[in-house]
Coordinates of N, CA and C in Angstrom, one line a residue:
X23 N 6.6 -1.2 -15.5 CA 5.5 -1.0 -14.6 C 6.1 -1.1 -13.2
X24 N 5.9 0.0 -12.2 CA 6.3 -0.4 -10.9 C 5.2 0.0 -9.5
X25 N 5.4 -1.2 -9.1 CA 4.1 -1.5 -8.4 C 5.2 -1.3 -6.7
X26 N 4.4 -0.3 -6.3 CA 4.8 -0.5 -4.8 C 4.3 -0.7 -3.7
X27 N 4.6 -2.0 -2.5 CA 4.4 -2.9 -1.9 C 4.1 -2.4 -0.6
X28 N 3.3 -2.0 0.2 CA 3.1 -1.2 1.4 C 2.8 -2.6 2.4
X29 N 3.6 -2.2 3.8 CA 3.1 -2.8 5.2 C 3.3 -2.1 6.3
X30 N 1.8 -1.5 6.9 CA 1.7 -0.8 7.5 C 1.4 -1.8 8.7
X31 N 2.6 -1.3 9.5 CA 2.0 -2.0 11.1 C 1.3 -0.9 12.0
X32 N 1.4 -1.5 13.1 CA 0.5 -0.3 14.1 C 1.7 0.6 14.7
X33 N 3.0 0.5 14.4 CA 3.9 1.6 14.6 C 5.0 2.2 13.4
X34 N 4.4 1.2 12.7 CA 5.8 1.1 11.5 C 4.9 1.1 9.8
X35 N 6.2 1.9 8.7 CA 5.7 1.2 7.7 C 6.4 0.8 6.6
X36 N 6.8 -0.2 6.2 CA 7.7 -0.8 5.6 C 7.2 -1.2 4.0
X37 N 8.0 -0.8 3.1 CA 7.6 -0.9 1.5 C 9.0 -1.3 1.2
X38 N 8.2 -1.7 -0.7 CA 9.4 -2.2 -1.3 C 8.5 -2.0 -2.3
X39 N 9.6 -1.2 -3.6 CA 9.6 -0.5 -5.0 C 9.8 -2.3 -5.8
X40 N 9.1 -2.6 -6.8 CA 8.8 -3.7 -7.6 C 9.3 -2.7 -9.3
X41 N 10.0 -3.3 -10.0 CA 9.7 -3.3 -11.4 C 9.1 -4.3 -12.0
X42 N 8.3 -4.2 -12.7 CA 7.9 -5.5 -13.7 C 8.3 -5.4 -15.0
X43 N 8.6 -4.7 -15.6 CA 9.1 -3.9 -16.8 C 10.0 -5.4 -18.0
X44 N 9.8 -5.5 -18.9 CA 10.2 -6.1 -19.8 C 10.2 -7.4 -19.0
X45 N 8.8 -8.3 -18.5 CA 8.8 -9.3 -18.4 C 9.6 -9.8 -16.7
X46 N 10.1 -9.2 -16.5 CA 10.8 -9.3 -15.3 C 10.6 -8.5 -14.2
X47 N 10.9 -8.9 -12.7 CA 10.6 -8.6 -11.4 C 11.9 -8.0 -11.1
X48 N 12.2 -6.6 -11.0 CA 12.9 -6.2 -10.1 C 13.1 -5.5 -8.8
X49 N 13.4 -5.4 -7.9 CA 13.6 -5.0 -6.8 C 14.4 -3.1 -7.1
X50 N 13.8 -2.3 -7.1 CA 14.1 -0.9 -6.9 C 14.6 -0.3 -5.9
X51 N 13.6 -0.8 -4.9 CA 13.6 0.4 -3.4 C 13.3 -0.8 -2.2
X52 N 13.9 -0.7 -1.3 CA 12.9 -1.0 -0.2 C 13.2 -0.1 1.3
X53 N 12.6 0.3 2.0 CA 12.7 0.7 3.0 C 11.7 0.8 4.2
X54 N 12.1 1.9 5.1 CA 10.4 2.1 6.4 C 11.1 2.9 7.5
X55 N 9.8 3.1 7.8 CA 10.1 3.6 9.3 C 9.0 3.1 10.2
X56 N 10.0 3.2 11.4 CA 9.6 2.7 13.3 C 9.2 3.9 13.9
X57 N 8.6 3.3 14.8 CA 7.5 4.1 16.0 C 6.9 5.6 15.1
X58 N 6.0 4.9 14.1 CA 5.4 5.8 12.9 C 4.4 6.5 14.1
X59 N 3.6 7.5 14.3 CA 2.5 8.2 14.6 C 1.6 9.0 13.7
X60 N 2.7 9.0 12.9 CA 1.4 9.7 11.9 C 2.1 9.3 10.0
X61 N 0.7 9.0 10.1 CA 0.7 7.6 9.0 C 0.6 9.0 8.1
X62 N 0.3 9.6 7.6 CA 0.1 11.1 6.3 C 2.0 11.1 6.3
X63 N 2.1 11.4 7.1 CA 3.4 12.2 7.2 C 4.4 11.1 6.3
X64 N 4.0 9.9 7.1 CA 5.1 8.6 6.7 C 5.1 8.1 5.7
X65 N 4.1 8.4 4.5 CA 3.7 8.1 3.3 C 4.2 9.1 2.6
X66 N 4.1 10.3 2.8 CA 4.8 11.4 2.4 C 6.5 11.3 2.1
X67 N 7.0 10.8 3.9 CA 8.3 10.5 3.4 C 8.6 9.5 2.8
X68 N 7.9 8.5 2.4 CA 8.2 7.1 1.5 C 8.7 7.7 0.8
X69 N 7.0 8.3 -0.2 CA 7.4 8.8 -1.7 C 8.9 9.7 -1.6
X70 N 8.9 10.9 -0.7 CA 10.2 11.6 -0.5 C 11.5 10.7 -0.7
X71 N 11.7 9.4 0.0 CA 12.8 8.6 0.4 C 12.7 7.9 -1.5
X72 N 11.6 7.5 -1.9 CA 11.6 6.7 -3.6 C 11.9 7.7 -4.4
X73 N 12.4 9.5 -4.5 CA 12.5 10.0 -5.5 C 13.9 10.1 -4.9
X74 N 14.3 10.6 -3.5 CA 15.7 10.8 -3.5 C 17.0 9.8 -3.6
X75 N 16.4 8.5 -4.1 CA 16.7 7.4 -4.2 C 17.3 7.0 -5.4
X76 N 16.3 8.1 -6.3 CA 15.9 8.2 -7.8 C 15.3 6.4 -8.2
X77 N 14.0 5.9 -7.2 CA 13.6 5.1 -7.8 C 12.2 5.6 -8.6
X78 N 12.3 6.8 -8.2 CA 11.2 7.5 -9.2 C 11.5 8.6 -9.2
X79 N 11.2 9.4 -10.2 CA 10.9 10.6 -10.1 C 9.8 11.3 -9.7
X80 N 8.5 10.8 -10.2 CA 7.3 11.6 -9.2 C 6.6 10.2 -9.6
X81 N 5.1 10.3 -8.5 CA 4.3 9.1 -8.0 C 3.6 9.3 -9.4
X82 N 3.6 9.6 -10.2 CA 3.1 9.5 -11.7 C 3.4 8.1 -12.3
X83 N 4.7 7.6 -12.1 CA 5.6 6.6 -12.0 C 5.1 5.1 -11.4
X84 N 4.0 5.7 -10.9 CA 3.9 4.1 -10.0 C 2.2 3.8 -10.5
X85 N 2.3 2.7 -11.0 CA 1.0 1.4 -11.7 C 0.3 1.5 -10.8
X86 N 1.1 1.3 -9.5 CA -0.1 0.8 -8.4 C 0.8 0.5 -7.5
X87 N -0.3 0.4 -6.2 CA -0.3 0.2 -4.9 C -0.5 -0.9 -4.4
X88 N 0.4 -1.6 -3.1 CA -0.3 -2.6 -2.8 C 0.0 -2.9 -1.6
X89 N -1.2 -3.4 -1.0 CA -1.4 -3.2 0.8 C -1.7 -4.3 1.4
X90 N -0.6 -4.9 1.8 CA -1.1 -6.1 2.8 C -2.0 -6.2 3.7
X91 N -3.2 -5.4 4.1 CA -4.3 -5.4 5.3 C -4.6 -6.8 6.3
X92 N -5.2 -6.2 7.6 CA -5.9 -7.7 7.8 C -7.1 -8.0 7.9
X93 N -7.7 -7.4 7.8 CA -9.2 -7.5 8.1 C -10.1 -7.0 7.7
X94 N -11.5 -7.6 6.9 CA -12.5 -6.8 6.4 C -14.0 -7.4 6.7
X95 N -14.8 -6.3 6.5 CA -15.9 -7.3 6.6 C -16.4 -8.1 5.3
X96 N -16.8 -9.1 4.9 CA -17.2 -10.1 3.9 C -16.0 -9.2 2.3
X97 N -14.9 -9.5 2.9 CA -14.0 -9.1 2.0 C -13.0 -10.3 2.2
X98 N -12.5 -10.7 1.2 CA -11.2 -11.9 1.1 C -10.6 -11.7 -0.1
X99 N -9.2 -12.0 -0.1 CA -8.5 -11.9 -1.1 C -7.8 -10.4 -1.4
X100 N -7.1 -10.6 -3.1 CA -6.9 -9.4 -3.6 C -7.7 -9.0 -4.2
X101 N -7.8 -7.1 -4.1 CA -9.2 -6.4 -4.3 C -8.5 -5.1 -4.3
X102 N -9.2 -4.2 -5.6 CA -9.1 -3.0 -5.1 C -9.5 -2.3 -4.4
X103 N -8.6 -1.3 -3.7 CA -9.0 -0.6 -2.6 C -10.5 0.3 -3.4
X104 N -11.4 0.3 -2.5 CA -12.5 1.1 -3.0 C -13.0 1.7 -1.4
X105 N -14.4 2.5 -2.0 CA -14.6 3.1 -0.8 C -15.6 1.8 0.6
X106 N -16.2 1.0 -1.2 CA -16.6 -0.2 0.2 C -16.0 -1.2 0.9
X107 N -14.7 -1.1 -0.1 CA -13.3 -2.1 0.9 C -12.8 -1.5 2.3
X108 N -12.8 -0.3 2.2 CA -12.0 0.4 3.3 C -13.1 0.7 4.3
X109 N -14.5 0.9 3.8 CA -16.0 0.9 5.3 C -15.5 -0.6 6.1
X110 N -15.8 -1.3 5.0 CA -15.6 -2.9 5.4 C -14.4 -3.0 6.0
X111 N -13.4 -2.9 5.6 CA -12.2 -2.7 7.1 C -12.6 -2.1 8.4
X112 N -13.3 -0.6 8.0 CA -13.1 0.0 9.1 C -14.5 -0.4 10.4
X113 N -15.9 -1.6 9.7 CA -16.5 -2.1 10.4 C -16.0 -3.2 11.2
X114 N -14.3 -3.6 10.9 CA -14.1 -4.3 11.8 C -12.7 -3.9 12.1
X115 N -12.5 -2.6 12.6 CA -11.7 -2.3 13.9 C -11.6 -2.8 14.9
X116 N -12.8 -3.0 15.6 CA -12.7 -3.6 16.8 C -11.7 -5.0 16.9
X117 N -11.6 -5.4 15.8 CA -11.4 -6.8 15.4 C -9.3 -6.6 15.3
X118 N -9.1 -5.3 14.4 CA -8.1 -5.1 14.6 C -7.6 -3.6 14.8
X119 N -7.6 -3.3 15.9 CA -7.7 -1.9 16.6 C -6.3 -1.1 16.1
X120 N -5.1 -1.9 16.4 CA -4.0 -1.5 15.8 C -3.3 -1.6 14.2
X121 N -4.1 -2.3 13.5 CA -4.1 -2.1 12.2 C -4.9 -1.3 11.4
X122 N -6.2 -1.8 11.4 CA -7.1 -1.0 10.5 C -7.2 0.3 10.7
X123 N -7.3 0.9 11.5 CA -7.2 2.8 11.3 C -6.1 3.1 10.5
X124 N -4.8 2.7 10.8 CA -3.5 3.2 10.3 C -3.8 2.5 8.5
X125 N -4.4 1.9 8.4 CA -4.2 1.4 6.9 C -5.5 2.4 6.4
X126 N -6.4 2.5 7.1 CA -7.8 3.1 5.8 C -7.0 4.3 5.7
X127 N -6.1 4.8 6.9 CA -5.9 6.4 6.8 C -4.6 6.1 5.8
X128 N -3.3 5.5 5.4 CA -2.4 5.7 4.7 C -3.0 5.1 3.5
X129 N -4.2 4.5 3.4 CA -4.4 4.0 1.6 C -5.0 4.7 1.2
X130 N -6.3 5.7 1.7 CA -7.0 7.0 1.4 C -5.6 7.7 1.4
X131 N -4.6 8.3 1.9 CA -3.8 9.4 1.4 C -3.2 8.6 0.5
X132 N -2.4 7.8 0.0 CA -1.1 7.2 -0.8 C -2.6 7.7 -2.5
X133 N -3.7 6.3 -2.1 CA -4.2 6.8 -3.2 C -5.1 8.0 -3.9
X134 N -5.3 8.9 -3.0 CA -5.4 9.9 -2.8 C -4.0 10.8 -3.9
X135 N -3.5 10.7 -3.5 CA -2.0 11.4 -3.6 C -1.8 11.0 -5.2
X136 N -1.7 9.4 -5.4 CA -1.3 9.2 -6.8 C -2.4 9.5 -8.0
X137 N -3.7 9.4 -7.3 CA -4.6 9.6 -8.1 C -4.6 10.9 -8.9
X138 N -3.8 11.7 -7.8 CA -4.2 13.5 -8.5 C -2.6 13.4 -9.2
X139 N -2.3 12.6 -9.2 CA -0.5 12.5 -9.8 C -0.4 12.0 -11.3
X140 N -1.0 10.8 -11.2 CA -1.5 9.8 -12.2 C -2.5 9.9 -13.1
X141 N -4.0 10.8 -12.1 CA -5.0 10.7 -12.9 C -5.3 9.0 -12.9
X142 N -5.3 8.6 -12.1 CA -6.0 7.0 -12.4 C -7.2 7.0 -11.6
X143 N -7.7 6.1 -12.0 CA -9.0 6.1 -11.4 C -9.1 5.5 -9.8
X144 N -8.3 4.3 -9.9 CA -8.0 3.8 -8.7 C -6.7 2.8 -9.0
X145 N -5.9 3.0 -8.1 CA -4.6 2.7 -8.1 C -3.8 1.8 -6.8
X146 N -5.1 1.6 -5.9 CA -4.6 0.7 -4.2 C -5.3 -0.5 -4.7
X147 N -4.2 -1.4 -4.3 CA -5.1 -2.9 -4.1 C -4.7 -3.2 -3.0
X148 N -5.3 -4.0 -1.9 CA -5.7 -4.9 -0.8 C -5.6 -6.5 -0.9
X149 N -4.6 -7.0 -0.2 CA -4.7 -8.7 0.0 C -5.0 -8.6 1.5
X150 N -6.0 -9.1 2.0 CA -6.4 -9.4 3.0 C -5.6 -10.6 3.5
X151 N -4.9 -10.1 4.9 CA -4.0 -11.4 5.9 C -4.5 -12.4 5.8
X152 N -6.0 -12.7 5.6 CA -6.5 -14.2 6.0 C -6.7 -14.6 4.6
X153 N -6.1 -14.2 3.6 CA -6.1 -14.9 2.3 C -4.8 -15.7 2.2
X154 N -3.8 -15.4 2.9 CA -2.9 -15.6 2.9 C -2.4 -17.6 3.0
X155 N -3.7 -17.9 3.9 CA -3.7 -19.0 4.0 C -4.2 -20.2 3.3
X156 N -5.3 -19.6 2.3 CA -5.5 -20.2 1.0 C -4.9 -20.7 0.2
X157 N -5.0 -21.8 -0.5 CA -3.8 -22.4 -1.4 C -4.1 -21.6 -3.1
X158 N -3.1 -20.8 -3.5 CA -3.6 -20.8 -4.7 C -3.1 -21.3 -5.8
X159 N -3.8 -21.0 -6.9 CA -3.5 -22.5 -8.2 C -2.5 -21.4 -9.0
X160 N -2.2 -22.1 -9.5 CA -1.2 -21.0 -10.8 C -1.7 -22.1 -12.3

């Protein structure tokens, strides 16, 4: 199973390829790019940079998505990306002007993209920044 790890800043986007495969966490891929402008493009070259890597061969390959965000409206925790996760981000822009546009627009393409690859239904999940501070139980 390989689950890949998205962090989209307001100029940058930085991932890392996960195996989970036979019980175990491995590390595949990690990479990004600086002074991003256009977040389509930069998701494009991810995937580009995880095949010529050969940590995949096509986004058919990938479980899932997963997006560090920060902000939603009455949203906390991990969640899949849906269409009322990403309104709910985008009603609070104001709140984070340099984040939230660049994430609704790269998680609508990424899952966009894997969806018509995969055929999944939905394939983005979201941990909201302010979950981060929560203690959780295991």
């Amino acid at each position: 199973m390989k689950i890949l790890v998205a962090n989209i800043g307001s100029t940058s986007l930085k991932w890392r390829l996960f195996d989970f495969s036979n019980s175990t966490e491995r590390l595949l891929h990690t990479g990004g790019f600086e002074r991003v402008t256009d977040y389509h493009q930069a998701i494009e070259g991810c995937l580009a940079e995880l095949k010529k890597a050969n940590a995949i061969r096509e986004e058919s390959e990938l479980t899932a998505v997963g997006f560090k965000t920060v902000i939603a409206k009455d949203v906390t925790g991990c969640v899949r990306l849906d269409e009322r996760v990403l309104q709910a981000m985008a009603d609070y822009n104001g709140l984070a002007p340099a984040h939230n546009p660049p994430y609704i627009t790269s998680s609508k393409r990424t899952c966009s993209c894997l969806q018509m690859a995969a055929k999944l239904s939905s394939v983005g999940f979201s941990t909201m920044q302010t979950t981060f501070s929560i203690p959780v139980s295991r």
